[in-house]
PDB file of C-alpha atoms in Angstrom:
ATOM      1  CA  MET A 706       0.292   0.069  -0.195  1.00  0.00           C
ATOM      2  CA  PHE A 707       1.105   3.552  -1.315  1.00  0.00           C
ATOM      3  CA  TYR A 708       0.145   6.891  -0.764  1.00  0.00           C
ATOM      4  CA  GLN A 709      -0.351   8.441  -4.250  1.00  0.00           C
ATOM      5  CA  LYS A 710       0.046  12.246  -4.959  1.00  0.00           C
ATOM      6  CA  ASN A 711      -0.082  12.452  -8.615  1.00  0.00           C
ATOM      7  CA  GLU A 712      -2.778  10.913 -10.926  1.00  0.00           C
ATOM      8  CA  PHE A 713      -1.528   7.512 -12.252  1.00  0.00           C
ATOM      9  CA  ILE A 714      -2.595   4.594 -14.464  1.00  0.00           C
ATOM     10  CA  GLY A 715      -2.904   1.084 -13.013  1.00  0.00           C
ATOM     11  CA  TYR A 716      -3.271  -2.365 -14.277  1.00  0.00           C
ATOM     12  CA  GLN A 717      -6.548  -4.037 -13.489  1.00  0.00           C
ATOM     13  CA  HIS A 718      -5.784  -5.694  -9.947  1.00  0.00           C
ATOM     14  CA  ILE A 719      -4.593  -2.517  -8.710  1.00  0.00           C
ATOM     15  CA  GLN A 720      -7.196  -1.231  -5.812  1.00  0.00           C
ATOM     16  CA  HIS A 721      -7.249   2.414  -4.726  1.00  0.00           C
ATOM     17  CA  PHE A 722      -9.277   4.251  -1.687  1.00  0.00           C
ATOM     18  CA  LEU A 723     -10.875   7.427  -2.304  1.00  0.00           C
ATOM     19  CA  PRO A 724     -11.666   9.070   0.676  1.00  0.00           C
ATOM     20  CA  LYS A 725     -15.238  10.071   1.744  1.00  0.00           C
ATOM     21  CA  PHE A 726     -13.980  12.986   4.118  1.00  0.00           C
ATOM     22  CA  SER A 727     -13.131  16.152   2.483  1.00  0.00           C
ATOM     23  CA  ARG A 728      -9.823  16.283   4.919  1.00  0.00           C
ATOM     24  CA  PHE A 729      -7.035  14.364   3.194  1.00  0.00           C
ATOM     25  CA  ASN A 730      -3.570  14.726   3.140  1.00  0.00           C
ATOM     26  CA  GLU A 731       0.002  12.754   2.838  1.00  0.00           C
ATOM     27  CA  ARG A 732       0.109  12.448   6.444  1.00  0.00           C
ATOM     28  CA  ILE A 733      -3.411  11.130   6.997  1.00  0.00           C
ATOM     29  CA  ALA A 734      -3.074   8.547   4.062  1.00  0.00           C
ATOM     30  CA  LEU A 735       0.168   7.331   5.722  1.00  0.00           C
ATOM     31  CA  PHE A 736      -1.395   6.777   9.430  1.00  0.00           C
ATOM     32  CA  ILE A 737      -4.507   4.913   6.802  1.00  0.00           C
ATOM     33  CA  ILE A 738      -1.884   2.903   5.140  1.00  0.00           C
ATOM     34  CA  SER A 739      -0.279   1.812   8.710  1.00  0.00           C
ATOM     35  CA  SER A 740      -3.713   1.058  10.352  1.00  0.00           C
ATOM     36  CA  CYS A 741      -4.617  -1.460   7.368  1.00  0.00           C
ATOM     37  CA  LYS A 742      -1.454  -3.002   7.136  1.00  0.00           C
ATOM     38  CA  ILE A 743      -2.140  -3.745  10.524  1.00  0.00           C
ATOM     39  CA  ALA A 744      -5.417  -4.958  10.436  1.00  0.00           C
ATOM     40  CA  THR A 745      -4.511  -7.245   7.321  1.00  0.00           C
ATOM     41  CA  SER A 746      -1.085  -8.489   8.554  1.00  0.00           C
ATOM     42  CA  ASN A 747      -2.643 -11.672   9.562  1.00  0.00           C
ATOM     43  CA  LYS A 748      -4.788 -12.607   6.626  1.00  0.00           C
ATOM     44  CA  ASN A 749      -1.456 -13.587   4.710  1.00  0.00           C
ATOM     45  CA  TYR A 750      -2.236 -12.038   1.289  1.00  0.00           C
ATOM     46  CA  ASP A 751      -0.060 -12.632  -1.562  1.00  0.00           C
ATOM     47  CA  TYR A 752      -0.620 -13.817  -5.587  1.00  0.00           C
ATOM     48  CA  GLY A 753      -2.722 -16.576  -4.509  1.00  0.00           C
ATOM     49  CA  HIS A 754      -4.853 -15.140  -2.263  1.00  0.00           C
ATOM     50  CA  LYS A 755      -5.376 -11.328  -3.506  1.00  0.00           C
ATOM     51  CA  PHE A 756      -6.889  -8.205  -1.696  1.00  0.00           C
ATOM     52  CA  ASN A 757      -9.437  -7.659  -3.827  1.00  0.00           C
ATOM     53  CA  ARG A 758     -12.134  -5.525  -3.608  1.00  0.00           C
ATOM     54  CA  ALA A 759     -14.309  -8.140  -2.156  1.00  0.00           C
ATOM     55  CA  GLU A 760     -11.703  -8.515   0.766  1.00  0.00           C
ATOM     56  CA  MET A 761     -11.363  -4.860   1.279  1.00  0.00           C
ATOM     57  CA  ASN A 762     -14.924  -4.836   1.940  1.00  0.00           C
ATOM     58  CA  LYS A 763     -14.964  -7.134   4.990  1.00  0.00           C
ATOM     59  CA  THR A 764     -11.733  -5.165   6.135  1.00  0.00           C
ATOM     60  CA  LYS A 765     -12.106  -3.375   9.509  1.00  0.00           C
ATOM     61  CA  ILE A 766      -9.443  -0.317  10.430  1.00  0.00           C
ATOM     62  CA  LYS A 767      -8.894   0.728  13.606  1.00  0.00           C
ATOM     63  CA  LEU A 768      -8.657   5.035  14.005  1.00  0.00           C
ATOM     64  CA  PRO A 769      -8.143   7.551  16.577  1.00  0.00           C
ATOM     65  CA  THR A 770     -11.355   9.356  17.097  1.00  0.00           C
ATOM     66  CA  LYS A 771     -12.668  12.451  19.726  1.00  0.00           C
ATOM     67  CA  ASN A 772     -16.023  12.888  20.436  1.00  0.00           C
ATOM     68  CA  GLY A 773     -16.816  10.340  18.025  1.00  0.00           C
ATOM     69  CA  GLU A 774     -15.056  11.361  14.843  1.00  0.00           C
ATOM     70  CA  ILE A 775     -11.985  10.740  13.546  1.00  0.00           C
ATOM     71  CA  ASP A 776      -9.033  12.331  15.084  1.00  0.00           C
ATOM     72  CA  PHE A 777      -7.316  14.008  11.658  1.00  0.00           C
ATOM     73  CA  ASP A 778      -5.557  16.317  13.778  1.00  0.00           C
ATOM     74  CA  PHE A 779      -3.900  13.313  16.049  1.00  0.00           C
ATOM     75  CA  MET A 780      -3.494  11.529  13.312  1.00  0.00           C
ATOM     76  CA  GLU A 781      -1.698  14.376  11.501  1.00  0.00           C
ATOM     77  CA  ARG A 782       0.359  15.672  14.373  1.00  0.00           C
ATOM     78  CA  PHE A 783       1.522  11.770  15.167  1.00  0.00           C
ATOM     79  CA  VAL A 784       3.263  11.674  11.306  1.00  0.00           C
ATOM     80  CA  ALA A 785       4.794  14.444  11.622  1.00  0.00           C
ATOM     81  CA  GLU A 786       6.210  14.398  14.866  1.00  0.00           C
ATOM     82  CA  LEU A 787       7.347  10.493  13.432  1.00  0.00           C
ATOM     83  CA  GLU A 788       8.894  12.522  10.110  1.00  0.00           C
ATOM     84  CA  ALA A 789      11.104  14.735  12.375  1.00  0.00           C
ATOM     85  CA  GLN A 790      12.537  11.959  14.494  1.00  0.00           C
ATOM     86  CA  ARG A 791      13.424  10.019  11.454  1.00  0.00           C
ATOM     87  CA  VAL A 792      15.410  13.328   9.705  1.00  0.00           C
ATOM     88  CA  ALA A 793      16.978  13.811  13.395  1.00  0.00           C
ATOM     89  CA  GLU A 794      17.837  10.294  13.177  1.00  0.00           C
ATOM     90  CA  LEU A 795      19.326  10.501   9.801  1.00  0.00           C
ATOM     91  CA  GLU A 796      20.658  13.814  10.088  1.00  0.00           C
ATOM     92  CA  ALA A 797      22.820  12.696  13.726  1.00  0.00           C
ATOM     93  CA  GLN A 798      23.817   9.676  11.981  1.00  0.00           C
ATOM     94  CA  ARG A 799      25.169  11.656   8.753  1.00  0.00           C
ATOM     95  CA  ILE A 800      27.075  14.141  11.549  1.00  0.00           C
ATOM     96  CA  ALA A 801      28.382  11.357  13.225  1.00  0.00           C
ATOM     97  CA  GLU A 802      29.984   9.403  10.394  1.00  0.00           C
ATOM     98  CA  LEU A 803      30.804  13.040   9.053  1.00  0.00           C
ATOM     99  CA  GLU A 804      32.766  13.850  12.818  1.00  0.00           C
ATOM    100  CA  ALA A 805      34.433  10.182  12.236  1.00  0.00           C
ATOM    101  CA  TYR A 806      35.563  10.812   9.503  1.00  0.00           C
ATOM    102  CA  LEU A 807      37.223  14.516   9.566  1.00  0.00           C
ATOM    103  CA  THR A 808      38.661  13.239  12.862  1.00  0.00           C
ATOM    104  CA  ALA A 809      40.342  10.124  10.962  1.00  0.00           C
ATOM    105  CA  THR A 810      41.707  12.139   8.758  1.00  0.00           C
ATOM    106  CA  GLY A 811      43.156  14.852  10.443  1.00  0.00           C
ATOM    107  CA  LEU A 812      40.937  17.329   8.750  1.00  0.00           C
ATOM    108  CA  LYS A 813      39.225  18.277  12.011  1.00  0.00           C
ATOM    109  CA  ASP A 814      41.980  20.823  12.619  1.00  0.00           C
ATOM    110  CA  TYR A 815      41.597  23.794  10.447  1.00  0.00           C
ATOM    111  CA  GLU A 816      44.230  26.076  12.008  1.00  0.00           C
ATOM    112  CA  LEU A 817      46.894  27.254   9.338  1.00  0.00           C
ATOM    113  CA  THR A 818      50.776  26.602  10.339  1.00  0.00           C
ATOM    114  CA  ALA A 819      52.551  29.809   9.920  1.00  0.00           C
ATOM    115  CA  ALA A 820      54.338  27.920   6.867  1.00  0.00           C
ATOM    116  CA  GLU A 821      50.877  27.336   5.390  1.00  0.00           C
ATOM    117  CA  GLN A 822      49.767  31.255   6.066  1.00  0.00           C
ATOM    118  CA  LYS A 823      53.026  32.226   4.412  1.00  0.00           C
ATOM    119  CA  ALA A 824      52.503  29.552   1.466  1.00  0.00           C
ATOM    120  CA  LEU A 825      48.620  31.547   0.708  1.00  0.00           C
ATOM    121  CA  ASP A 826      50.761  35.096   1.765  1.00  0.00           C
ATOM    122  CA  ASP A 827      52.873  34.103  -1.141  1.00  0.00           C
ATOM    123  CA  PHE A 828      50.970  33.030  -3.931  1.00  0.00           C
ATOM    124  CA  GLU A 829      47.960  36.066  -3.414  1.00  0.00           C
ATOM    125  CA  ASN A 830      50.949  38.530  -3.401  1.00  0.00           C
ATOM    126  CA  ASN A 831      52.997  36.345  -6.638  1.00  0.00           C
ATOM    127  CA  SER A 832      55.985  35.830  -4.523  1.00  0.00           C
ATOM    128  CA  VAL A 833      56.239  32.577  -5.672  1.00  0.00           C
ATOM    129  CA  SER A 834      58.617  33.944  -8.178  1.00  0.00           C
ATOM    130  CA  ASN A 835      60.700  30.663  -9.285  1.00  0.00           C
ATOM    131  CA  TRP A 836      58.214  29.366 -11.559  1.00  0.00           C
ATOM    132  CA  GLN A 837      59.770  26.980 -14.354  1.00  0.00           C
ATOM    133  CA  GLU A 838      58.211  25.307 -17.749  1.00  0.00           C
ATOM    134  CA  PHE A 839      58.283  21.114 -17.643  1.00  0.00           C
ATOM    135  CA  ASN A 840      57.548  18.856 -20.843  1.00  0.00           C
ATOM    136  CA  LEU A 841      54.636  16.747 -19.012  1.00  0.00           C
ATOM    137  CA  ILE A 842      56.521  13.805 -20.147  1.00  0.00           C
ATOM    138  CA  ASP A 843      59.904  14.925 -18.269  1.00  0.00           C
ATOM    139  CA  ILE A 844      57.696  14.757 -14.903  1.00  0.00           C
ATOM    140  CA  PHE A 845      55.099  11.612 -15.802  1.00  0.00           C
ATOM    141  CA  LYS A 846      55.123   8.613 -17.625  1.00  0.00           C
ATOM    142  CA  VAL A 847      51.951   8.767 -19.706  1.00  0.00           C
ATOM    143  CA  LYS A 848      50.298   5.885 -20.926  1.00  0.00           C
ATOM    144  CA  ASN A 849      46.500   5.268 -22.632  1.00  0.00           C
ATOM    145  CA  THR A 850      44.017   3.421 -20.253  1.00  0.00           C
ATOM    146  CA  GLN A 851      42.263   0.392 -21.140  1.00  0.00           C
ATOM    147  CA  CYS A 852      39.312  -0.011 -22.444  1.00  0.00           C
ATOM    148  CA  ILE A 853      35.937  -1.723 -21.142  1.00  0.00           C
ATOM    149  CA  LEU A 854      33.138  -0.845 -23.103  1.00  0.00           C
ATOM    150  CA  SER A 855      29.976   0.128 -20.699  1.00  0.00           C
ATOM    151  CA  ARG A 856      27.787  -2.764 -22.405  1.00  0.00           C
ATOM    152  CA  ASP A 857      30.229  -5.658 -21.087  1.00  0.00           C
ATOM    153  CA  VAL A 858      30.104  -4.534 -17.498  1.00  0.00           C
ATOM    154  CA  GLU A 859      27.484  -4.690 -14.740  1.00  0.00           C
ATOM    155  CA  ALA A 860      28.015  -2.282 -11.544  1.00  0.00           C
ATOM    156  CA  LYS A 861      28.826  -4.419  -8.194  1.00  0.00           C
ATOM    157  CA  GLU A 862      28.074  -2.588  -4.785  1.00  0.00           C
ATOM    158  CA  ASN A 863      31.624  -3.266  -3.555  1.00  0.00           C
ATOM    159  CA  GLY A 864      33.680  -3.640  -6.916  1.00  0.00           C
ATOM    160  CA  THR A 865      36.774  -1.509  -8.672  1.00  0.00           C
ATOM    161  CA  PRO A 866      36.160   1.778  -9.607  1.00  0.00           C
ATOM    162  CA  TYR A 867      34.526   2.162 -13.514  1.00  0.00           C
ATOM    163  CA  LEU A 868      35.778   5.551 -15.050  1.00  0.00           C
ATOM    164  CA  CYS A 869      34.549   7.572 -17.594  1.00  0.00           C
ATOM    165  CA  ALA A 870      34.976  11.099 -18.794  1.00  0.00           C
ATOM    166  CA  SER A 871      32.642  13.045 -16.824  1.00  0.00           C
ATOM    167  CA  ALA A 872      33.347  15.456 -14.202  1.00  0.00           C
ATOM    168  CA  ASP A 873      31.043  13.924 -11.868  1.00  0.00           C
ATOM    169  CA  ASN A 874      31.672  12.050  -8.687  1.00  0.00           C
ATOM    170  CA  ASN A 875      35.430  12.620  -9.701  1.00  0.00           C
ATOM    171  CA  ALA A 876      34.967  10.681 -13.133  1.00  0.00           C
ATOM    172  CA  ILE A 877      33.546   7.175 -11.542  1.00  0.00           C
ATOM    173  CA  SER A 878      30.449   6.102 -13.137  1.00  0.00           C
ATOM    174  CA  SER A 879      30.245   2.924 -10.925  1.00  0.00           C
ATOM    175  CA  TYR A 880      31.888   0.040  -9.554  1.00  0.00           C
ATOM    176  CA  ILE A 881      32.370  -3.175 -11.452  1.00  0.00           C
ATOM    177  CA  SER A 882      34.088  -6.652 -11.668  1.00  0.00           C
ATOM    178  CA  TYR A 883      36.431  -7.655 -14.524  1.00  0.00           C
ATOM    179  CA  ASN A 884      39.150  -9.353 -15.510  1.00  0.00           C
ATOM    180  CA  GLU A 885      42.285  -7.937 -13.969  1.00  0.00           C
ATOM    181  CA  LYS A 886      44.300  -7.788 -16.824  1.00  0.00           C
ATOM    182  CA  TYR A 887      41.976  -4.834 -17.925  1.00  0.00           C
ATOM    183  CA  LEU A 888      43.351  -3.052 -14.985  1.00  0.00           C
ATOM    184  CA  ASP A 889      44.785   0.230 -14.518  1.00  0.00           C
ATOM    185  CA  LYS A 890      47.052   1.699 -11.008  1.00  0.00           C
ATOM    186  CA  GLY A 891      45.848   3.997  -9.364  1.00  0.00           C
ATOM    187  CA  ASN A 892      47.574   6.640  -7.580  1.00  0.00           C
ATOM    188  CA  CYS A 893      47.813   8.619 -10.553  1.00  0.00           C
ATOM    189  CA  ILE A 894      46.251  11.729 -12.462  1.00  0.00           C
ATOM    190  CA  PHE A 895      43.331  10.558 -14.637  1.00  0.00           C
ATOM    191  CA  ILE A 896      42.689  12.441 -17.482  1.00  0.00           C
ATOM    192  CA  GLY A 897      39.314  12.017 -19.556  1.00  0.00           C
ATOM    193  CA  GLY A 898      40.462  12.294 -23.333  1.00  0.00           C
ATOM    194  CA  LYS A 899      37.388  13.391 -24.647  1.00  0.00           C
ATOM    195  CA  THR A 900      36.520  16.126 -21.866  1.00  0.00           C
ATOM    196  CA  PHE A 901      39.883  16.923 -20.579  1.00  0.00           C
ATOM    197  CA  VAL A 902      38.420  16.242 -17.096  1.00  0.00           C
ATOM    198  CA  VAL A 903      41.109  15.973 -14.691  1.00  0.00           C
ATOM    199  CA  THR A 904      41.145  13.939 -11.568  1.00  0.00           C
ATOM    200  CA  TYR A 905      43.445  12.057  -8.821  1.00  0.00           C
ATOM    201  CA  GLN A 906      42.760   8.355  -8.751  1.00  0.00           C
ATOM    202  CA  LYS A 907      44.082   7.145  -5.675  1.00  0.00           C
ATOM    203  CA  ASN A 908      42.525   3.089  -5.933  1.00  0.00           C
ATOM    204  CA  ASP A 909      43.539   0.790  -9.017  1.00  0.00           C
ATOM    205  CA  PHE A 910      40.689   1.182 -11.789  1.00  0.00           C
ATOM    206  CA  TYR A 911      39.265   0.102 -15.116  1.00  0.00           C
ATOM    207  CA  SER A 912      38.184   2.788 -17.876  1.00  0.00           C
ATOM    208  CA  ASN A 913      35.735   3.323 -20.286  1.00  0.00           C
ATOM    209  CA  ASP A 914      37.767   4.610 -22.955  1.00  0.00           C
ATOM    210  CA  SER A 915      41.560   3.722 -24.435  1.00  0.00           C
ATOM    211  CA  HIS A 916      41.606   7.855 -25.411  1.00  0.00           C
ATOM    212  CA  ASN A 917      41.710   8.376 -21.494  1.00  0.00           C
ATOM    213  CA  LEU A 918      45.197   9.321 -20.000  1.00  0.00           C
ATOM    214  CA  ALA A 919      46.687   7.915 -16.757  1.00  0.00           C
ATOM    215  CA  LEU A 920      49.860  10.089 -15.251  1.00  0.00           C
ATOM    216  CA  TYR A 921      51.976   8.550 -13.009  1.00  0.00           C
ATOM    217  CA  LEU A 922      54.634  10.928 -11.265  1.00  0.00           C
ATOM    218  CA  LYS A 923      58.042   9.463 -11.848  1.00  0.00           C
ATOM    219  CA  ASP A 924      59.367  11.111  -8.879  1.00  0.00           C
ATOM    220  CA  SER A 925      57.585   8.559  -6.694  1.00  0.00           C
ATOM    221  CA  LYS A 926      58.868   9.462  -3.216  1.00  0.00           C
ATOM    222  CA  ASN A 927      56.642  12.598  -3.822  1.00  0.00           C
ATOM    223  CA  ALA A 928      53.962  10.913  -5.578  1.00  0.00           C
ATOM    224  CA  THR A 929      51.166  11.792  -3.133  1.00  0.00           C
ATOM    225  CA  LEU A 930      47.817  13.113  -2.700  1.00  0.00           C
ATOM    226  CA  ILE A 931      48.326  16.784  -2.160  1.00  0.00           C
ATOM    227  CA  THR A 932      51.274  17.064  -4.925  1.00  0.00           C
ATOM    228  CA  GLN A 933      49.267  15.783  -7.243  1.00  0.00           C
ATOM    229  CA  LEU A 934      46.450  17.815  -6.570  1.00  0.00           C
ATOM    230  CA  PHE A 935      48.798  20.679  -6.844  1.00  0.00           C
ATOM    231  CA  CYS A 936      49.948  19.272 -10.728  1.00  0.00           C
ATOM    232  CA  ILE A 937      46.291  18.935 -11.199  1.00  0.00           C
ATOM    233  CA  SER A 938      45.581  22.609 -10.923  1.00  0.00           C
ATOM    234  CA  CYS A 939      48.573  23.322 -13.159  1.00  0.00           C
ATOM    235  CA  ILE A 940      47.506  20.859 -15.759  1.00  0.00           C
ATOM    236  CA  LYS A 941      44.331  22.382 -15.986  1.00  0.00           C
ATOM    237  CA  CYS A 942      45.591  26.049 -16.245  1.00  0.00           C
ATOM    238  CA  GLY A 943      48.254  25.240 -18.619  1.00  0.00           C
ATOM    239  CA  LEU A 944      46.216  23.226 -20.875  1.00  0.00           C
ATOM    240  CA  GLY A 945      42.435  23.930 -20.420  1.00  0.00           C
ATOM    241  CA  TYR A 946      42.349  26.600 -22.884  1.00  0.00           C
ATOM    242  CA  LYS A 947      43.763  24.181 -25.368  1.00  0.00           C
ATOM    243  CA  TYR A 948      41.606  21.017 -25.344  1.00  0.00           C
ATOM    244  CA  SER A 949      38.100  20.530 -26.146  1.00  0.00           C
ATOM    245  CA  TRP A 950      35.334  17.791 -26.955  1.00  0.00           C
ATOM    246  CA  GLY A 951      36.412  18.936 -30.606  1.00  0.00           C
ATOM    247  CA  ASP A 952      40.174  19.137 -30.275  1.00  0.00           C
ATOM    248  CA  SER A 953      40.519  16.440 -27.102  1.00  0.00           C
ATOM    249  CA  ILE A 954      43.905  15.779 -25.878  1.00  0.00           C
ATOM    250  CA  SER A 955      45.850  12.530 -26.914  1.00  0.00           C
ATOM    251  CA  PHE A 956      48.819  10.463 -25.951  1.00  0.00           C
ATOM    252  CA  LYS A 957      50.608  12.050 -29.286  1.00  0.00           C
ATOM    253  CA  LYS A 958      49.742  15.726 -28.477  1.00  0.00           C
ATOM    254  CA  ILE A 959      50.750  15.343 -24.185  1.00  0.00           C
ATOM    255  CA  GLN A 960      54.234  14.362 -25.472  1.00  0.00           C
ATOM    256  CA  ASN A 961      54.823  18.266 -26.394  1.00  0.00           C
ATOM    257  CA  ASP A 962      52.653  19.824 -23.408  1.00  0.00           C
ATOM    258  CA  ILE A 963      54.323  22.157 -20.895  1.00  0.00           C
ATOM    259  CA  ILE A 964      53.056  23.536 -17.801  1.00  0.00           C
ATOM    260  CA  GLN A 965      54.758  25.599 -15.021  1.00  0.00           C
ATOM    261  CA  LEU A 966      55.562  24.316 -11.521  1.00  0.00           C
ATOM    262  CA  PRO A 967      57.156  25.596  -8.584  1.00  0.00           C
ATOM    263  CA  VAL A 968      60.647  25.022  -8.379  1.00  0.00           C
ATOM    264  CA  LYS A 969      63.682  25.624  -5.218  1.00  0.00           C
ATOM    265  CA  LYS A 970      67.025  25.298  -5.991  1.00  0.00           C
ATOM    266  CA  GLY A 971      66.667  24.229  -9.827  1.00  0.00           C
ATOM    267  CA  LYS A 972      64.042  21.268  -8.636  1.00  0.00           C
ATOM    268  CA  ILE A 973      60.583  20.678  -8.070  1.00  0.00           C
ATOM    269  CA  ASP A 974      59.459  22.082  -4.782  1.00  0.00           C
ATOM    270  CA  PHE A 975      56.888  19.818  -3.846  1.00  0.00           C
ATOM    271  CA  GLU A 976      57.760  20.766  -0.272  1.00  0.00           C
ATOM    272  CA  PHE A 977      56.092  24.280  -1.161  1.00  0.00           C
ATOM    273  CA  MET A 978      53.137  22.247  -3.052  1.00  0.00           C
ATOM    274  CA  ALA A 979      52.563  19.869  -0.127  1.00  0.00           C
ATOM    275  CA  ILE A 980      51.932  22.798   2.609  1.00  0.00           C
ATOM    276  CA  PHE A 981      49.868  25.209  -0.194  1.00  0.00           C
ATOM    277  CA  ILE A 982      47.426  22.451  -0.442  1.00  0.00           C
ATOM    278  CA  SER A 983      47.515  21.594   2.955  1.00  0.00           C
ATOM    279  CA  ALA A 984      46.406  25.247   3.500  1.00  0.00           C
ATOM    280  CA  ILE A 985      43.608  24.958   1.067  1.00  0.00           C
ATOM    281  CA  GLN A 986      42.399  21.857   2.669  1.00  0.00           C
ATOM    282  CA  LYS A 987      42.130  23.870   5.670  1.00  0.00           C
ATOM    283  CA  LEU A 988      40.306  26.830   4.362  1.00  0.00           C
ATOM    284  CA  ILE A 989      37.567  24.766   2.372  1.00  0.00           C
ATOM    285  CA  ILE A 990      37.189  22.105   5.688  1.00  0.00           C
ATOM    286  CA  LYS A 991      36.718  24.890   8.162  1.00  0.00           C
ATOM    287  CA  ASP A 992      32.912  25.803   7.097  1.00  0.00           C
ATOM    288  CA  VAL A 993      32.194  22.100   7.350  1.00  0.00           C
ATOM    289  CA  VAL A 994      34.006  21.654  10.423  1.00  0.00           C
ATOM    290  CA  LYS A 995      32.050  24.489  11.921  1.00  0.00           C
ATOM    291  CA  TYR A 996      28.921  23.120  10.545  1.00  0.00           C
ATOM    292  CA  SER A 997      29.050  19.551  11.743  1.00  0.00           C
ATOM    293  CA  ASP A 998      29.952  21.174  15.353  1.00  0.00           C
ATOM    294  CA  ARG A 999      26.637  23.296  15.116  1.00  0.00           C
ATOM    295  CA  LYS A1000      24.678  20.513  13.912  1.00  0.00           C
ATOM    296  CA  ILE A1001      26.286  18.420  16.741  1.00  0.00           C
ATOM    297  CA  ALA A1002      25.332  20.467  19.507  1.00  0.00           C
ATOM    298  CA  ALA A1003      21.791  20.778  18.083  1.00  0.00           C
ATOM    299  CA  THR A1004      21.442  17.216  18.133  1.00  0.00           C
ATOM    300  CA  LYS A1005      22.725  16.896  21.699  1.00  0.00           C
ATOM    301  CA  GLN A1006      19.901  19.852  22.542  1.00  0.00           C
ATOM    302  CA  TYR A1007      17.263  18.031  20.503  1.00  0.00           C
ATOM    303  CA  CYS A1008      18.058  14.365  22.444  1.00  0.00           C
ATOM    304  CA  ASN A1009      18.613  15.614  26.079  1.00  0.00           C
ATOM    305  CA  SER A1010      15.584  17.382  25.704  1.00  0.00           C
ATOM    306  CA  LYS A1011      13.388  14.137  25.017  1.00  0.00           C
TER     307      LYS A1011
END
């Protein structure tokens, strides 16, 4: 049994109740549905024993009354309170998960260190003067990804990421199980070949198109999440203007592509890159942490009032 807000078309065995009373809305409908389910719970209705119109005419349900009339006010208040409790429970659950994630990842600490503040100030004031041009292929090992057509895969809840050239969900279309010989290694920068969507991929993955590219930092010691996020920004800024759907990036074209990166003593300044991205993360997460703290306090207050 379900409440139907909109007009619908049903096949011949569908039954529907139309209220004989004028006061009717979704909350009242949900209350009545619960009463109907309770009243019919011991009847064992199934495909061979249908809840047809004859059975409906024999069914009695219990509803709250006041002064001999159906108490619609109580029904609405009761359902509204259950809805509010459910929303509060779900919100508390999500906030608890967020709190656990922030604590586990160390992101709950959003206070900038002196080095992080300096990195932001230097960047803001254009004081990061030592930038140098680099050929991408000198910094990264570049390869075309494997190709698995979407028609050949089936989504699995606990599978391996299946990537496409979409900007949504970090380019992850779904999760699949497939032959591991088509697996591409993670800890890389993934570029959607036809759309120039650039993302970091921590885990091994499958790809939907061999035009997609995987870039692996040759300096493996500095191939961390935050340094590669910095590189992604430089790739987008340095190459985003030249590639589009009609003129897409490719393994051949990237051989001549150049980006700028900060340097120190003639070498890529991975230390600055890490400090800068750490500062950016803290600035972004600051509002999230404050939001979660407010919600946690409100949830505790709500629970203590009950």
